[in-house]
Amino acid sequence: MKIIIYGAGKLGQRAISRIPGICSCNIVAVCDKSASLEDRKIMGIPIIKPMEIRSIDYDIILIAINRDDSIAKVKSDLQMLGVADTRIEVLKKSERFKAVWMDLRVDWIRNFSNYERTNGINGSVAECGVYRGDFSKYLNEFYYDRKLYLFDTFEGFDERDVQFEESLMEKGFLESKFHKKGYFNDTAINIVMDKMTYPENIIIRKGWFPQSASNINDTFCFVMLDMDLYQPMLAGLRFFWDKIEEGGAILCHDYFHNSLTGVKQAVTDFENEIGRRIIKAPIGDDCSIVIYK
Ligand SMILES: C[S@@+](CC[C@H](N)C(=O)[O-])C[C@H]1O[C@@H](n2cnc3c(N)ncnc32)[C@H](O)[C@@H]1O
């Protein structure tokens, strides 16, 4: 398969280095409107302007851009150039190239789970915001000797959370695809459970978080918070903070997300609540921040 990567930024460069290891394909060009064309190459691949696409032999154009509004603009530009929809793929929605954008988080959790085991950090594991279990399966695999609590409505965003997010009046969210009750509802518990290597370790908590977390008297070595919106993210920090073992951590996904700005706000407000700065660090996926206890 011959691929043109659209976007010479961080995601485009990650795609150039990872895709050859995922499928047998040939990256024939990188297309970018604004990249410097001085040396006409990026990471050894010819760089072209959109107008030059017509002169290249390719099968698909893979849009390697993070922002939804920029993706929509590129798509419409490509359509204007006569590129068929069937030849346009968006990297961050692509199942076959999922490893490109999931890889860094997975590598991080693989390392961190080993570190916790060798350093004797005890406790269970939790993921809040499971969706179809594509990250839970790694938690289950790497933390094979721990209980794994999985929290989700399994019916998508709850109206109460979406309404609160609306009240924040953030343009990025209001204009994004996430601005909808029920977003992420195309899932079910059995879809998630079918992906688990150690299903006996799984405790499903279906329902609206934090209500779904009642009567849990456990401690945790690692918690992944990936519920996208301000209210549940803040509730997650409040619920788990005192239950995290020393040396353990909470990973807040989407902290750097352009449309889901409630996540960063929740972390800041939580720091204000407890009256001090918490120790946090990016994990290198351009999206998540880890909070150490
Ligand atoms: C981005 S998806 C999670 C993706 C998943 N962690 C992964 O990596 O594949 C966000 C999920 O959070 C869930 N969610 C959001 N707010 C919630 C709440 N208050 N209670 C329970 N689940 C919630 C949604 O239903 C959705 O499935």
XYZ file of C-alpha atoms and ligand atoms in Angstrom:
320
model
C 0.000 0.000 0.000
C 1.308 3.448 -0.919
C 0.573 6.119 1.683
C 0.803 9.888 1.664
C 1.000 11.227 5.214
C -0.797 14.558 5.499
C 0.814 16.631 8.258
C 4.513 17.028 8.982
C 4.047 17.833 12.693
C 4.674 15.577 15.706
C 1.904 13.115 14.836
C 3.013 12.957 11.194
C 6.580 12.249 12.235
C 5.446 9.575 14.676
C 3.456 7.989 11.839
C 6.525 8.005 9.563
C 8.628 6.183 12.142
C 5.996 3.674 13.336
C 3.893 2.731 10.314
C 6.558 0.638 8.552
C 6.611 -1.643 11.620
C 2.816 -2.047 11.612
C 2.051 -2.953 8.006
C 3.852 -3.558 4.778
C 3.480 -0.254 3.073
C 5.425 2.487 1.455
C 5.222 6.098 2.611
C 5.606 7.825 -0.722
C 5.317 11.456 0.416
C 4.492 13.784 3.273
C 2.104 16.566 2.399
C 2.049 19.798 4.373
C 0.896 23.260 3.420
C 3.104 25.069 5.860
C 6.188 22.877 6.212
C 9.428 24.353 5.003
C 10.106 22.923 1.603
C 13.741 23.993 1.617
C 15.332 20.578 1.551
C 12.209 18.844 0.169
C 12.501 15.939 2.615
C 11.395 15.041 6.126
C 12.868 11.961 7.806
C 14.022 10.853 4.372
C 10.546 11.137 2.772
C 9.817 13.678 0.011
C 7.695 16.570 1.232
C 5.080 18.007 -1.100
C 2.441 20.738 -1.227
C -1.245 19.697 -1.565
C -1.319 20.707 -5.243
C 1.387 18.115 -5.975
C -0.754 15.211 -4.743
C -2.134 14.809 -8.279
C 1.286 13.898 -9.618
C 1.907 11.120 -7.042
C 0.889 7.471 -7.276
C -0.775 6.566 -3.928
C -3.513 4.414 -2.375
C -4.491 6.454 0.683
C -3.855 9.820 2.251
C -3.493 9.463 6.006
C -4.290 12.691 7.836
C -1.882 12.849 10.779
C -3.223 15.912 12.574
C -4.663 16.189 16.093
C -7.134 19.067 15.939
C -10.619 18.192 14.747
C -11.204 21.557 13.063
C -7.910 21.273 11.151
C -8.781 17.716 10.080
C -12.150 18.903 8.747
C -10.433 21.688 6.790
C -7.842 19.320 5.286
C -10.593 16.895 4.301
C -12.523 19.572 2.471
C -9.314 20.845 0.781
C -8.596 17.307 -0.419
C -12.129 16.908 -1.721
C -11.696 20.159 -3.660
C -8.582 18.658 -5.202
C -10.701 15.721 -6.367
C -9.482 13.136 -3.842
C -12.172 10.485 -3.251
C -13.400 10.042 0.366
C -12.489 6.350 0.174
C -8.827 7.325 -0.170
C -8.803 9.604 2.885
C -8.149 8.162 6.348
C -7.801 10.001 9.656
C -4.949 8.600 11.747
C -6.438 9.218 15.188
C -9.646 7.402 14.178
C -7.939 4.604 12.335
C -8.200 1.110 13.824
C -5.494 -0.371 11.625
C -2.986 2.323 12.643
C -4.125 2.485 16.256
C -0.690 1.443 17.510
C 0.740 4.724 16.207
C -1.296 6.793 18.613
C -1.756 4.264 21.435
C 1.892 3.146 21.561
C 3.374 5.752 23.864
C 0.738 5.365 26.570
C 1.013 1.584 26.367
C 4.822 1.688 26.603
C 4.567 3.982 29.589
C 2.148 1.757 31.496
C 4.179 -1.351 30.684
C 7.246 0.304 32.235
C 5.355 1.742 35.172
C 3.666 -1.570 36.069
C 7.094 -3.295 36.098
C 8.506 -0.499 38.228
C 5.667 -0.827 40.732
C 6.030 -4.582 40.951
C 9.802 -4.487 41.495
C 9.437 -1.728 44.086
C 6.717 -3.536 46.011
C 4.043 -0.890 45.526
C 0.822 -2.627 46.481
C -2.818 -1.980 45.701
C -5.418 -2.514 43.026
C -5.760 -0.818 39.655
C -8.686 1.165 38.238
C -9.700 2.695 34.956
C -12.460 5.316 34.958
C -13.689 5.739 31.416
C -13.291 2.363 29.756
C -15.308 2.744 26.554
C -14.512 -0.415 24.520
C -11.695 -1.631 26.758
C -8.837 -0.897 24.367
C -6.630 0.433 27.143
C -8.147 -1.736 29.902
C -6.831 -4.826 28.127
C -3.270 -3.581 28.615
C -3.915 -2.776 32.283
C -5.290 -6.288 32.726
C -2.285 -7.810 30.949
C 0.476 -5.805 32.662
C -1.109 -5.836 36.147
C -1.902 -9.576 35.901
C -1.573 -9.975 39.688
C -3.968 -7.127 40.670
C -7.693 -6.518 40.811
C -8.766 -4.158 38.013
C -11.857 -2.009 38.633
C -13.485 -0.776 35.420
C -15.833 2.217 35.745
C -18.067 3.388 32.929
C -21.691 4.210 32.234
C -21.299 1.924 29.183
C -23.923 4.315 27.768
C -21.655 7.239 26.930
C -21.563 10.705 28.475
C -24.168 11.439 31.129
C -26.456 14.432 30.601
C -25.478 15.938 33.984
C -21.796 16.019 33.005
C -22.471 17.435 29.544
C -24.681 20.168 30.998
C -21.990 21.150 33.446
C -19.399 21.226 30.663
C -21.709 23.546 28.703
C -21.794 25.898 31.654
C -18.003 26.298 31.354
C -18.703 27.969 27.975
C -15.491 26.666 26.407
C -15.745 27.181 22.660
C -13.401 24.240 21.993
C -15.805 21.829 23.696
C -19.068 23.393 22.490
C -17.952 23.154 18.868
C -16.389 19.702 19.148
C -17.746 16.258 18.349
C -17.772 15.494 22.118
C -20.554 17.980 22.836
C -23.289 15.371 23.069
C -25.013 13.299 25.723
C -24.420 9.637 24.981
C -21.166 10.192 23.084
C -19.169 6.899 23.360
C -22.335 4.799 23.778
C -21.353 2.228 21.137
C -20.008 -0.196 23.701
C -21.103 -2.923 26.118
C -19.634 -4.889 29.012
C -19.202 -8.043 26.908
C -17.196 -6.114 24.262
C -14.802 -5.105 27.033
C -14.677 -8.491 28.789
C -13.906 -10.334 25.533
C -10.600 -8.432 25.393
C -9.377 -9.427 28.845
C -6.590 -11.975 29.322
C -7.332 -12.367 33.061
C -11.121 -11.833 33.331
C -11.121 -13.208 36.889
C -9.342 -9.998 38.008
C -11.999 -7.655 36.603
C -14.577 -5.827 38.724
C -17.063 -3.972 36.558
C -18.677 -0.863 38.054
C -21.356 0.206 35.603
C -23.064 3.542 36.186
C -22.483 7.216 36.675
C -19.194 7.957 38.383
C -18.803 8.790 41.290
C -22.102 7.092 42.300
C -20.793 3.846 40.835
C -17.843 3.935 43.257
C -19.801 3.501 46.472
C -18.569 0.963 49.057
C -15.039 0.577 47.772
C -12.552 0.254 50.587
C -9.498 -0.650 48.574
C -6.160 1.049 47.980
C -4.686 1.578 44.528
C -1.238 1.524 42.941
C -2.448 2.964 39.651
C -5.586 4.739 38.425
C -6.295 5.859 34.893
C -8.795 8.726 34.672
C -10.127 9.026 31.127
C -13.654 10.436 31.411
C -13.007 13.556 29.299
C -15.236 15.983 31.197
C -14.702 18.310 34.159
C -17.165 16.838 36.682
C -16.183 13.168 36.541
C -12.462 13.989 36.321
C -12.633 16.134 39.452
C -14.731 13.463 41.174
C -12.076 10.878 40.219
C -9.283 12.910 41.764
C -11.305 13.466 44.938
C -12.250 9.804 45.231
C -8.876 8.203 44.566
C -6.345 10.685 45.945
C -6.333 9.333 49.507
C -6.568 5.746 48.290
C -3.353 5.846 46.224
C -0.426 3.988 47.785
C 2.793 5.929 48.293
C 4.762 5.668 45.034
C 1.576 5.009 43.062
C 0.123 7.321 40.440
C -2.965 8.667 38.699
C -2.831 9.184 34.958
C -5.085 11.974 33.676
C -5.672 11.468 29.987
C -6.575 14.461 27.762
C -4.872 16.973 30.046
C -3.422 18.654 26.935
C -6.520 18.163 24.748
C -7.618 21.243 22.783
C -11.366 20.555 23.049
C -11.551 18.806 26.436
C -10.258 21.718 28.464
C -12.343 20.735 31.510
C -9.727 18.077 32.280
C -6.927 20.537 33.010
C -9.387 22.746 34.882
C -10.371 19.793 37.095
C -6.716 19.145 38.004
C -6.117 22.818 38.814
C -9.293 23.050 40.906
C -8.350 19.876 42.755
C -4.957 21.392 43.616
C -6.726 24.467 44.944
C -9.038 22.277 47.018
C -6.204 20.429 48.719
C -4.230 23.645 49.031
C -1.032 22.625 47.279
C 0.540 21.841 43.921
C 0.637 18.121 43.105
C 3.631 16.523 41.404
C 2.710 15.982 37.785
C 4.601 15.191 34.597
C 3.719 14.672 30.919
C 4.225 11.067 29.745
C 5.249 12.021 26.207
C 2.057 11.238 24.252
C 1.121 14.938 23.856
C -2.078 14.175 25.733
C -1.701 12.740 29.245
C -0.250 13.871 32.529
C 0.749 11.611 35.386
C 0.263 12.637 38.991
C 2.559 11.001 41.523
C 1.630 10.382 45.113
C -12.475 8.529 25.961
S -13.569 7.293 26.500
C -12.476 6.187 27.338
C -11.457 5.554 26.431
C -10.650 4.449 27.055
N -10.017 4.832 28.282
C -9.583 3.984 26.074
O -8.416 4.361 26.230
O -9.929 3.266 25.135
C -14.419 8.088 27.826
C -15.378 7.188 28.567
O -15.714 7.817 29.795
C -17.029 7.471 30.132
N -17.567 8.436 31.110
C -17.577 9.779 31.002
N -18.160 10.334 32.092
C -18.500 9.322 32.905
C -19.116 9.242 34.194
N -19.502 10.324 34.892
N -19.314 8.021 34.739
C -18.923 6.896 34.093
N -18.337 6.901 32.864
C -18.115 8.098 32.273
C -17.755 7.509 28.796
O -18.932 6.725 28.835
C -16.683 6.930 27.848
O -16.863 5.540 27.651
